[in-house]
Amino acid sequence: MGFSCTGDTNNPLPWCVVCGEKLSNEAMVPSKLKRHLFTKHSHLIDKNITYFQRLLNSQNKQSKIMTTIVKISDKSQEASYVVAELVAKTMKPHTICEQLILPACREIVKIFFGIEAEQEILKIPLSDNTISRRINDMSEDIEQQVLNKLRDSRMFALQVDESTDISGKAQLLVFVRMVVDDDIIENFFCCKTLPETTRGEDVFKVLDDHLLLVNLSWDNCIGICTDGAPSMTGSIKGFISLVKKKNSKIIFTHCFLHREALVAKSLVSDLQNILDQVVKVINFIKSRPLKSRLFDKICEEMDADYSRLILYSAVRWLSRGNILSRFYNLREELLVFLTMEETEFNFLGDEEWWTKLSFLTDLFEHLNKLNSSMQGRDENILTSSDKIMAFIEKLNLWKTKINQDNLIMFPRTALLVADDNILSLIVESITLLEIKMNKYFPSINIKNYDWVRDPFNVSISDLVDLKLVEEENLCSIKNDRTLQLKFKEFTLNKFWIYVSKGYPEISIKALTILLPFSTSYLCEQGFSALANIKNKKREKLNLVEEEMRVCCSDKLAWSIDTFSEVGLSVLFLFIWVNAEILNYF
């Protein structure tokens, strides 16, 4: 009768091997099968069973051939995802796979392993749209992992900042820090486009809507770190003020890096003039390509360590120190070049001017070291505060040494002759710096948190802001010999998470201090990545958040099995369409 069986064993369906039509399960009776044969294939009534068996075998062979042709192996799928991850991590356009990566792999494999291996490479899907889908798949998987960990953590801290991309759109970037298993980790949270204005109300609405969408509550947020802009810190309509209406216990932190950058802008008038003159000389050379080439040639002939000056950028934290250091290192080459040019920079021949410049260079070198030490991951309020307090104490020490005519902490200045005017200028600069440090870091008193750093060597009677149950927990921990041994094995974060099993009250108190961010370094790093991802050639990029999530997230745990269902469904659809076309012909 020309029928075979398809479907599962519990619900088999009759399938006509001639036209490919599938009948219902109720049609699995001889009379209905005969009616189909006599009605639609009357010219095959006299055919015997061997004819229909040949048709069935032909159908099966066609399906196997088509499957072999279009099937993408698990290794090819995994290679496609790995390449997509590399493209996202390196912030390159998706077309680079077809234009560079695939041709390069083909040539390399062909040379090492032959033509057969090259044909296998061609099976890896690396088209522009495919890479976009891969990145989108990985982004969804990473986001789901982060959200699951956030919901299990019950405590998290946020790092929030906004900036404008190349297309003029305001982007809100958020990173999160949370307790996961036995440690504190930080990861990318979201990147949202602000619709119109960038007021604190707009920032709050976008972030509040996102938290509501992913089923997270402000009650579990214990800290927020921002750059201290008015839209963030406004007392009435600022972002922080609106957040505190949701949760008044949230700890707000003004980024330590931004505050240190504000301190670095404070200079006495003489040193500010020196800086302005240095920038003027640099702009004179760098703004003219001919002069830049001539200066480069002079540096090369004089065997200088560097051949170019660095342009000044006011918004970059380390720019002042970098340009001054490079300028000072090329002082001899500059004197030769500017003498040949017969410019009006007469101050370069003044020895006192160079002495002031050497001190300014030494000073900014110390400021840059302080700033750089607070950059990076895993910084918290305790570690950053230690570095700030150490620098303030160094300023007092330096003043004492200067009064003793000892300039060893300023090595460049110590090599030159410093008279009383220079020494008084140095003391005045350090005093101003100390005043500004106390102004921008007024409330740093971390002695009350010494019990967090070492709960075994602290006097409980001297502690403040602890409840009775927390003090009792601390007494128990202090006299627990097993925990003393564990304290030496674990990091500070892991120790207090480990303690939470037996002493949850004091553990939560400690994690409330360790969890909040002290800087917005991750957001600044994220905006640098955004500038590379969404550049002039990709300013209309739509999947910005997905690209940022794959680029800025750590420890990806995606698996090829996570995405196999989508790939197989597309494959089966393609096979079915081709089988129908073959049946038609």
Coordinates of C-alpha atoms in Angstrom, one line a residue:
M1 CA 0.0 0.0 0.0
G2 CA 3.1 2.3 -0.1
F3 CA 3.2 3.3 3.6
S4 CA 5.9 3.2 6.2
C5 CA 5.8 4.3 9.9
T6 CA 7.2 7.5 11.4
G7 CA 6.9 9.2 14.8
D8 CA 7.5 7.7 18.3
T9 CA 6.6 4.2 19.3
N10 CA 3.7 5.3 21.5
N11 CA 2.0 7.3 18.7
P12 CA 3.1 6.0 15.3
L13 CA 2.0 7.8 12.2
P14 CA 1.5 6.3 8.7
W15 CA 3.8 8.0 6.2
C16 CA 3.4 7.6 2.4
V17 CA 6.8 6.9 0.8
V18 CA 5.5 8.2 -2.6
C19 CA 4.3 11.7 -1.7
G20 CA 5.7 12.0 1.9
E21 CA 2.3 12.8 3.4
K22 CA 1.7 11.9 7.0
L23 CA -1.7 10.7 8.1
S24 CA -3.2 10.7 11.6
N25 CA -2.8 7.8 13.9
E26 CA -6.5 6.9 13.4
A27 CA -5.7 6.3 9.7
M28 CA -3.5 3.3 10.6
V29 CA -6.1 0.8 9.2
P30 CA -5.9 -1.0 5.8
S31 CA -9.0 0.5 4.4
K32 CA -7.9 4.1 4.9
L33 CA -4.4 3.4 3.6
K34 CA -5.8 1.7 0.5
R35 CA -8.1 4.7 -0.1
H36 CA -5.1 7.0 -0.1
L37 CA -3.3 4.8 -2.6
F38 CA -6.3 4.4 -4.9
T39 CA -7.2 8.1 -4.7
K40 CA -3.8 9.8 -5.1
H41 CA -1.5 7.2 -6.6
S42 CA -3.9 5.1 -8.8
H43 CA -1.1 4.5 -11.3
L44 CA 0.8 2.5 -8.7
I45 CA -1.9 0.1 -7.8
D46 CA -0.3 -2.8 -9.6
K47 CA 3.2 -2.3 -8.1
N48 CA 4.4 -4.9 -5.7
I49 CA 6.0 -4.4 -2.3
T50 CA 9.6 -4.4 -3.6
Y51 CA 8.9 -1.2 -5.5
F52 CA 7.8 0.7 -2.4
Q53 CA 10.7 -0.7 -0.5
R54 CA 13.1 0.8 -3.1
L55 CA 11.3 4.1 -2.7
L56 CA 11.7 3.9 1.1
N57 CA 15.4 3.1 0.8
S58 CA 15.9 5.9 -1.7
Q59 CA 14.3 8.3 0.8
N60 CA 16.5 7.2 3.6
K61 CA 19.6 7.5 1.5
Q62 CA 18.7 11.1 0.5
S63 CA 18.1 12.0 4.1
K64 CA 21.5 10.6 5.2
I65 CA 23.3 12.3 2.3
M66 CA 21.6 15.7 3.1
T67 CA 22.4 15.3 6.8
T68 CA 26.0 14.5 6.0
I69 CA 26.3 17.6 3.8
V70 CA 24.6 20.2 6.0
K71 CA 25.4 18.8 9.5
I72 CA 27.7 20.8 11.7
S73 CA 29.6 18.7 14.1
D74 CA 29.9 19.6 17.8
K75 CA 33.6 20.5 17.4
S76 CA 32.7 22.9 14.6
Q77 CA 30.0 24.5 16.7
E78 CA 32.3 24.8 19.7
A79 CA 35.0 26.3 17.5
S80 CA 32.5 28.8 16.2
Y81 CA 31.6 29.9 19.8
V82 CA 35.2 30.1 20.8
V83 CA 36.1 32.3 17.9
A84 CA 33.0 34.5 18.6
E85 CA 34.2 34.9 22.2
L86 CA 37.7 35.9 21.1
V87 CA 36.2 38.5 18.7
A88 CA 34.1 39.9 21.5
K89 CA 37.1 39.9 24.0
T90 CA 39.3 41.7 21.5
M91 CA 36.6 44.2 20.6
K92 CA 36.9 43.5 16.9
P93 CA 34.1 43.7 14.2
H94 CA 32.3 40.5 13.4
T95 CA 33.4 40.6 9.8
I96 CA 37.0 39.9 10.8
C97 CA 36.2 36.2 11.0
E98 CA 35.3 35.8 7.3
Q99 CA 37.9 38.4 6.2
L100 CA 40.9 37.4 8.2
I101 CA 40.5 34.5 10.7
L102 CA 39.0 31.9 8.5
P103 CA 41.4 32.5 5.5
A104 CA 44.4 32.6 7.9
C105 CA 43.3 29.3 9.5
R106 CA 42.7 27.7 6.1
E107 CA 46.2 28.6 4.9
I108 CA 47.9 27.4 8.1
V109 CA 46.0 24.1 8.3
K110 CA 46.6 23.5 4.6
I111 CA 50.3 23.9 5.0
F112 CA 50.6 21.8 8.1
F113 CA 47.9 19.1 7.6
G114 CA 46.9 19.1 3.9
I115 CA 43.8 19.8 1.9
E116 CA 41.5 17.4 3.8
A117 CA 42.0 19.3 7.0
E118 CA 41.4 22.5 5.2
Q119 CA 37.9 21.2 4.1
E120 CA 37.1 20.6 7.7
I121 CA 38.0 24.2 8.6
L122 CA 35.5 25.4 6.0
K123 CA 32.7 23.7 7.9
I124 CA 33.1 26.1 10.9
P125 CA 30.3 28.7 10.7
L126 CA 31.9 32.1 11.0
S127 CA 29.7 34.5 9.0
D128 CA 28.9 38.0 10.3
N129 CA 25.3 37.0 11.4
T130 CA 26.5 33.8 12.9
I131 CA 29.1 35.5 15.1
S132 CA 26.4 38.0 16.2
R133 CA 24.1 35.1 17.2
R134 CA 26.9 33.4 19.1
I135 CA 27.7 36.5 21.1
N136 CA 24.0 37.0 21.8
D137 CA 23.8 33.3 23.0
M138 CA 26.8 33.7 25.3
S139 CA 25.6 37.0 26.6
E140 CA 22.2 35.5 27.6
D141 CA 23.9 32.5 29.3
I142 CA 26.4 34.8 31.2
E143 CA 23.5 37.1 32.3
Q144 CA 21.5 34.1 33.5
Q145 CA 24.5 32.8 35.5
V146 CA 25.1 36.2 37.1
L147 CA 21.4 36.7 38.0
N148 CA 21.2 33.2 39.5
K149 CA 24.3 33.9 41.6
L150 CA 22.9 37.3 42.7
R151 CA 19.6 35.8 43.8
D152 CA 21.5 33.2 45.9
S153 CA 23.9 35.8 47.3
R154 CA 21.3 37.9 49.1
M155 CA 23.9 40.7 49.3
F156 CA 25.4 42.7 46.5
A157 CA 27.1 46.1 45.9
L158 CA 27.0 48.1 42.7
Q159 CA 29.4 50.3 40.8
V160 CA 27.6 52.9 38.6
D161 CA 28.7 55.4 36.1
E162 CA 27.5 57.0 32.9
S163 CA 29.2 58.3 29.8
T164 CA 28.5 59.2 26.1
D165 CA 29.5 56.9 23.3
I166 CA 30.7 57.8 19.8
S167 CA 27.1 58.2 18.5
G168 CA 26.2 60.7 21.2
K169 CA 24.1 58.3 23.2
A170 CA 24.4 58.3 27.0
Q171 CA 25.3 54.8 28.3
L172 CA 24.8 53.7 31.9
L173 CA 27.3 51.1 32.9
V174 CA 26.9 49.0 36.1
F175 CA 29.1 46.3 37.7
V176 CA 28.2 44.2 40.6
R177 CA 30.1 42.5 43.5
M178 CA 28.5 39.6 45.3
V179 CA 29.1 36.6 47.5
V180 CA 29.3 33.4 45.5
D181 CA 30.0 30.1 47.2
D182 CA 33.1 30.7 49.3
D183 CA 34.4 34.0 47.9
I184 CA 33.4 37.5 46.8
I185 CA 33.4 38.0 43.0
E186 CA 32.7 41.0 40.7
N187 CA 31.2 40.9 37.3
F188 CA 29.5 42.9 34.6
F189 CA 25.8 43.6 35.4
C190 CA 24.3 45.7 32.6
C191 CA 24.8 48.5 30.1
K192 CA 21.7 50.5 29.4
T193 CA 21.1 53.5 27.1
L194 CA 19.6 56.5 28.8
P195 CA 16.7 57.7 26.7
E196 CA 17.2 61.5 26.7
T197 CA 18.7 63.4 29.7
T198 CA 21.3 62.1 32.2
R199 CA 19.7 63.4 35.4
G200 CA 19.8 61.4 38.5
E201 CA 16.1 60.6 38.1
D202 CA 16.8 59.1 34.6
V203 CA 19.7 57.0 36.0
F204 CA 17.6 55.8 38.9
K205 CA 14.6 54.9 36.7
V206 CA 16.6 52.9 34.2
L207 CA 18.4 50.9 36.9
D208 CA 15.3 50.5 39.0
D209 CA 13.3 49.2 36.0
H210 CA 16.1 46.7 35.2
L211 CA 16.3 45.4 38.8
L212 CA 12.5 45.0 38.7
L213 CA 12.7 43.1 35.4
V214 CA 15.3 40.6 36.7
N215 CA 13.5 40.2 40.0
L216 CA 16.1 41.8 42.3
S217 CA 15.4 44.1 45.2
W218 CA 17.1 47.3 46.5
D219 CA 16.8 45.8 50.0
N220 CA 19.7 43.4 49.1
C221 CA 22.0 46.2 47.9
I222 CA 24.4 47.3 50.6
G223 CA 26.6 49.7 48.7
I224 CA 26.9 51.9 45.6
C225 CA 30.1 53.6 44.3
T226 CA 29.9 56.4 41.8
D227 CA 32.1 59.2 40.4
G228 CA 30.6 61.9 42.6
A229 CA 28.9 63.9 39.8
P230 CA 26.0 66.2 40.9
S231 CA 23.5 64.0 39.0
M232 CA 24.7 61.1 41.2
T233 CA 25.1 62.8 44.6
G234 CA 22.4 65.5 44.5
S235 CA 20.6 65.8 47.9
I236 CA 17.1 66.1 46.4
K237 CA 16.9 64.5 43.0
G238 CA 20.3 62.9 42.8
F239 CA 20.6 59.2 42.0
I240 CA 21.8 58.3 45.5
S241 CA 19.0 60.3 47.2
L242 CA 16.4 58.4 45.2
V243 CA 18.1 55.1 45.9
K244 CA 18.1 55.8 49.7
K245 CA 14.3 56.2 49.6
K246 CA 14.2 52.6 48.6
N247 CA 16.9 51.5 51.1
S248 CA 18.2 54.0 53.6
K249 CA 21.0 51.5 54.8
I250 CA 22.9 51.6 51.5
I251 CA 26.5 52.8 51.9
F252 CA 27.4 55.5 49.3
T253 CA 31.1 55.7 48.3
H254 CA 32.6 58.5 46.2
C255 CA 35.2 56.9 44.0
F256 CA 38.7 57.1 45.6
L257 CA 40.3 57.5 42.2
H258 CA 38.2 60.5 41.3
R259 CA 38.9 62.1 44.6
E260 CA 42.6 61.6 44.3
A261 CA 42.4 63.1 40.8
L262 CA 40.8 66.2 42.2
V263 CA 43.6 66.4 44.8
A264 CA 46.2 66.2 42.0
K265 CA 44.7 69.3 40.3
S266 CA 45.6 71.4 43.3
L267 CA 48.9 73.2 42.7
V268 CA 50.4 76.5 43.9
S269 CA 50.5 79.2 41.3
D270 CA 54.2 78.9 40.5
L271 CA 53.9 75.1 39.8
Q272 CA 50.7 75.6 37.8
N273 CA 52.6 78.1 35.6
I274 CA 55.3 75.5 35.1
L275 CA 52.8 72.9 34.0
D276 CA 51.1 75.4 31.6
Q277 CA 54.5 76.2 30.1
V278 CA 55.4 72.5 29.6
V279 CA 52.0 71.9 27.9
K280 CA 52.6 74.9 25.6
V281 CA 56.0 73.6 24.5
I282 CA 54.6 70.1 23.9
N283 CA 51.7 71.5 21.8
F284 CA 54.2 73.6 19.8
I285 CA 56.1 70.5 18.8
K286 CA 53.3 68.0 18.5
S287 CA 50.8 70.2 16.6
R288 CA 53.2 70.5 13.7
P289 CA 54.1 67.3 11.9
L290 CA 57.4 68.8 10.5
K291 CA 58.6 69.8 13.9
S292 CA 57.6 66.4 15.3
R293 CA 59.7 64.7 12.6
L294 CA 62.7 66.9 13.2
F295 CA 62.5 66.4 17.0
D296 CA 62.3 62.7 16.4
K297 CA 65.5 62.8 14.3
I298 CA 67.3 64.8 17.0
C299 CA 66.3 62.3 19.7
E300 CA 67.5 59.4 17.5
E301 CA 70.9 61.1 16.8
M302 CA 71.4 61.8 20.5
D303 CA 70.6 58.2 21.5
A304 CA 67.7 59.2 23.7
D305 CA 65.5 56.6 25.4
Y306 CA 62.4 58.2 23.9
S307 CA 61.8 60.0 20.6
R308 CA 58.4 61.6 21.1
L309 CA 56.6 63.7 23.7
I310 CA 53.2 62.8 25.1
L311 CA 50.2 65.0 24.5
Y312 CA 48.5 66.3 27.7
S313 CA 44.9 65.1 28.4
A314 CA 43.2 66.7 31.3
V315 CA 40.6 63.9 31.7
R316 CA 43.2 61.1 32.1
W317 CA 44.3 60.4 35.7
L318 CA 47.9 59.8 35.0
S319 CA 48.5 62.3 32.2
R320 CA 50.2 65.1 34.2
G321 CA 52.8 62.7 35.6
N322 CA 53.4 61.0 32.3
I323 CA 54.0 64.2 30.3
L324 CA 56.2 65.7 32.9
S325 CA 58.3 62.6 33.2
R326 CA 58.8 62.3 29.5
F327 CA 59.5 66.1 29.2
Y328 CA 62.1 65.9 31.9
N329 CA 63.8 62.8 30.4
L330 CA 64.1 64.6 27.1
R331 CA 65.3 68.0 28.5
E332 CA 68.7 68.0 26.7
E333 CA 67.1 67.1 23.3
L334 CA 64.5 69.8 23.9
L335 CA 67.1 72.4 24.5
V336 CA 69.0 71.5 21.4
F337 CA 65.9 71.4 19.2
L338 CA 64.3 74.7 20.5
T339 CA 67.7 76.5 20.2
M340 CA 67.8 75.5 16.6
E341 CA 64.2 76.6 16.1
E342 CA 65.0 80.0 17.7
T343 CA 61.7 80.0 19.6
E344 CA 60.7 82.4 22.4
F345 CA 60.7 79.8 25.2
N346 CA 63.4 81.6 27.1
F347 CA 62.3 80.0 30.4
L348 CA 64.0 76.8 29.3
G349 CA 67.4 78.4 29.9
D350 CA 66.5 79.2 33.5
E351 CA 68.1 76.8 36.0
E352 CA 65.5 77.6 38.7
W353 CA 62.7 76.8 36.2
W354 CA 64.2 73.3 35.7
T355 CA 64.5 72.8 39.5
K356 CA 60.8 73.6 39.9
L357 CA 60.0 71.2 37.0
S358 CA 62.1 68.4 38.6
F359 CA 60.1 68.8 41.9
L360 CA 56.8 68.9 40.0
T361 CA 57.8 65.7 38.1
D362 CA 58.8 64.0 41.4
L363 CA 55.5 65.0 43.1
F364 CA 53.3 63.8 40.3
E365 CA 55.3 60.5 40.2
H366 CA 54.2 59.9 43.8
L367 CA 50.6 60.9 43.0
N368 CA 50.6 58.5 40.0
K369 CA 51.9 55.7 42.1
L370 CA 49.1 56.3 44.6
N371 CA 46.4 56.4 41.9
S372 CA 47.8 53.3 40.1
S373 CA 47.9 51.3 43.4
M374 CA 44.1 51.8 43.8
Q375 CA 43.3 50.7 40.3
G376 CA 42.4 47.1 39.6
R377 CA 40.0 44.6 40.9
D378 CA 39.3 43.4 44.4
E379 CA 39.8 46.9 45.9
N380 CA 37.6 47.6 48.9
I381 CA 37.2 50.5 51.3
L382 CA 39.8 49.1 53.8
T383 CA 42.6 48.6 51.3
S384 CA 42.0 51.9 49.6
S385 CA 41.8 53.8 52.9
D386 CA 45.1 52.3 54.0
K387 CA 46.8 53.7 50.9
I388 CA 45.3 57.1 51.4
M389 CA 46.2 57.3 55.0
A390 CA 49.7 56.1 54.3
F391 CA 50.1 58.9 51.7
I392 CA 48.9 61.6 54.1
E393 CA 51.4 60.4 56.7
K394 CA 54.1 60.4 54.1
L395 CA 53.4 64.1 53.5
N396 CA 54.0 64.9 57.1
L397 CA 57.2 62.9 57.0
W398 CA 58.4 64.7 53.9
K399 CA 57.9 68.1 55.5
T400 CA 60.0 67.0 58.4
K401 CA 62.8 65.8 56.1
I402 CA 62.6 69.0 54.0
N403 CA 63.2 71.1 57.2
Q404 CA 66.4 69.1 57.6
D405 CA 67.4 69.9 54.0
N406 CA 66.9 66.2 53.0
L407 CA 65.2 65.8 49.6
I408 CA 65.9 62.1 49.1
M409 CA 62.2 61.4 48.5
F410 CA 62.4 63.7 45.4
P411 CA 65.4 62.2 43.6
R412 CA 65.3 64.5 40.5
T413 CA 65.1 67.6 42.7
A414 CA 67.9 66.3 45.0
L415 CA 70.3 66.3 42.0
L416 CA 69.9 70.0 41.5
V417 CA 70.8 73.0 43.7
A418 CA 67.7 73.9 45.7
D419 CA 67.9 77.3 47.5
D420 CA 65.6 78.6 50.3
N421 CA 63.0 79.8 47.7
I422 CA 62.7 76.3 46.2
L423 CA 62.5 74.7 49.6
S424 CA 59.7 77.1 50.8
L425 CA 57.9 76.3 47.5
I426 CA 58.2 72.6 48.1
V427 CA 56.9 73.0 51.7
E428 CA 54.0 75.2 50.5
S429 CA 53.1 72.6 47.8
I430 CA 53.1 69.7 50.3
T431 CA 51.1 71.7 52.8
L432 CA 48.5 72.5 50.1
L433 CA 48.4 68.9 49.1
E434 CA 47.8 67.8 52.7
I435 CA 45.0 70.3 53.1
K436 CA 43.3 69.0 49.9
M437 CA 43.7 65.3 51.0
N438 CA 42.0 66.0 54.3
K439 CA 39.3 67.9 52.4
Y440 CA 38.5 65.2 49.9
F441 CA 39.1 62.3 52.4
P442 CA 37.6 63.8 55.6
S443 CA 36.0 60.8 57.3
I444 CA 38.5 58.0 56.9
N445 CA 38.7 56.3 60.2
I446 CA 39.2 52.6 59.7
K447 CA 40.5 51.7 63.2
N448 CA 36.9 50.8 64.1
Y449 CA 37.2 48.0 61.5
D450 CA 40.4 46.4 62.8
W451 CA 38.3 43.5 64.0
V452 CA 37.5 42.7 60.4
R453 CA 41.1 42.4 59.4
D454 CA 42.1 40.4 62.5
P455 CA 39.3 39.3 64.9
F456 CA 41.8 37.4 67.1
N457 CA 43.9 40.4 68.2
V458 CA 41.3 43.0 69.1
S459 CA 39.9 44.4 72.4
I460 CA 36.1 43.8 72.2
S461 CA 35.5 46.4 74.9
D462 CA 36.9 49.1 72.6
L463 CA 34.6 48.3 69.7
V464 CA 31.8 50.6 68.7
D465 CA 28.7 50.2 66.5
L466 CA 28.4 46.5 67.3
K467 CA 25.3 44.9 68.8
L468 CA 25.4 42.5 71.8
V469 CA 24.9 39.4 69.6
E470 CA 27.7 40.6 67.3
E471 CA 30.1 41.1 70.2
E472 CA 29.2 37.7 71.5
N473 CA 29.9 36.1 68.1
L474 CA 33.3 37.9 68.1
C475 CA 34.1 36.6 71.5
S476 CA 33.4 33.1 70.3
I477 CA 35.5 33.5 67.2
K478 CA 38.4 35.0 69.1
N479 CA 38.6 32.0 71.4
D480 CA 38.1 29.3 68.7
R481 CA 41.5 27.7 68.0
T482 CA 40.2 26.0 64.8
L483 CA 39.1 29.3 63.3
Q484 CA 42.5 30.8 64.2
L485 CA 44.2 28.1 62.0
K486 CA 41.6 28.7 59.3
F487 CA 42.3 32.4 59.4
K488 CA 45.9 31.8 58.3
E489 CA 44.8 29.6 55.4
F490 CA 42.0 31.7 54.0
T491 CA 41.9 35.2 52.5
L492 CA 39.9 37.8 54.4
N493 CA 36.9 37.4 52.2
K494 CA 36.8 33.6 52.3
F495 CA 37.3 33.6 56.1
W496 CA 34.3 35.7 56.9
I497 CA 32.2 33.7 54.4
Y498 CA 33.4 30.5 56.1
V499 CA 32.5 32.0 59.5
S500 CA 28.9 32.7 58.4
K501 CA 27.9 29.1 58.9
G502 CA 28.3 29.3 62.7
Y503 CA 28.2 33.1 63.4
P504 CA 25.9 34.7 60.8
E505 CA 25.4 38.0 62.6
I506 CA 29.1 39.1 62.8
S507 CA 29.8 37.6 59.4
I508 CA 27.1 39.8 57.7
K509 CA 28.5 42.8 59.5
A510 CA 32.0 42.1 58.2
L511 CA 30.8 41.4 54.7
T512 CA 28.9 44.7 54.7
I513 CA 32.3 46.4 55.1
L514 CA 34.2 44.2 52.6
L515 CA 31.7 44.0 49.9
P516 CA 31.2 47.7 48.7
F517 CA 33.4 49.1 45.9
S518 CA 35.9 51.8 46.8
T519 CA 36.5 52.9 43.2
S520 CA 34.7 53.0 39.8
Y521 CA 37.7 51.5 38.1
L522 CA 35.7 48.7 36.4
C523 CA 33.2 51.3 34.9
E524 CA 36.1 53.4 33.6
Q525 CA 37.7 50.2 32.1
G526 CA 34.3 49.3 30.7
F527 CA 34.0 52.7 29.0
S528 CA 37.4 52.2 27.4
A529 CA 36.1 48.9 26.0
L530 CA 32.9 50.6 24.8
A531 CA 35.0 53.2 22.9
N532 CA 36.8 50.4 21.1
I533 CA 33.6 48.3 20.5
K534 CA 31.4 51.2 19.3
N535 CA 33.9 53.2 17.2
K536 CA 33.3 55.4 14.1
K537 CA 32.9 52.4 11.8
R538 CA 30.5 50.7 14.2
E539 CA 28.5 53.6 15.6
K540 CA 25.2 52.0 14.6
L541 CA 25.9 48.8 16.6
N542 CA 22.7 47.6 18.3
L543 CA 23.9 44.7 20.5
V544 CA 26.1 47.0 22.7
E545 CA 25.1 45.4 26.0
E546 CA 25.7 41.8 24.6
E547 CA 29.1 42.7 23.3
M548 CA 30.0 44.5 26.5
R549 CA 28.9 41.5 28.7
V550 CA 31.0 39.0 26.8
C551 CA 33.9 41.4 26.6
C552 CA 33.9 42.5 30.3
S553 CA 32.8 39.3 32.0
D554 CA 35.3 36.9 33.6
K555 CA 35.3 33.1 33.9
L556 CA 32.8 32.2 31.2
A557 CA 31.2 28.9 31.8
W558 CA 29.2 28.4 28.6
S559 CA 29.0 25.0 27.1
I560 CA 28.2 23.8 23.6
D561 CA 25.3 21.8 25.0
T562 CA 23.7 25.1 26.1
F563 CA 23.2 26.1 22.6
S564 CA 22.7 22.8 20.8
E565 CA 18.9 22.9 20.7
V566 CA 18.9 26.1 18.6
G567 CA 21.5 24.7 16.2
L568 CA 19.7 21.4 15.8
S569 CA 16.3 22.9 15.2
V570 CA 17.8 25.1 12.4
L571 CA 19.5 22.0 10.9
F572 CA 16.4 19.8 10.9
L573 CA 14.4 22.6 9.3
F574 CA 17.0 22.9 6.6
I575 CA 16.9 19.1 6.0
W576 CA 13.1 19.0 5.8
V577 CA 12.9 21.9 3.3
N578 CA 15.5 20.2 1.0
A579 CA 13.7 16.8 1.3
E580 CA 10.5 18.4 0.2
I581 CA 12.2 20.0 -2.8
L582 CA 13.6 16.6 -3.8
N583 CA 10.3 14.9 -3.4
Y584 CA 8.7 17.5 -5.6
F585 CA 11.1 16.8 -8.5

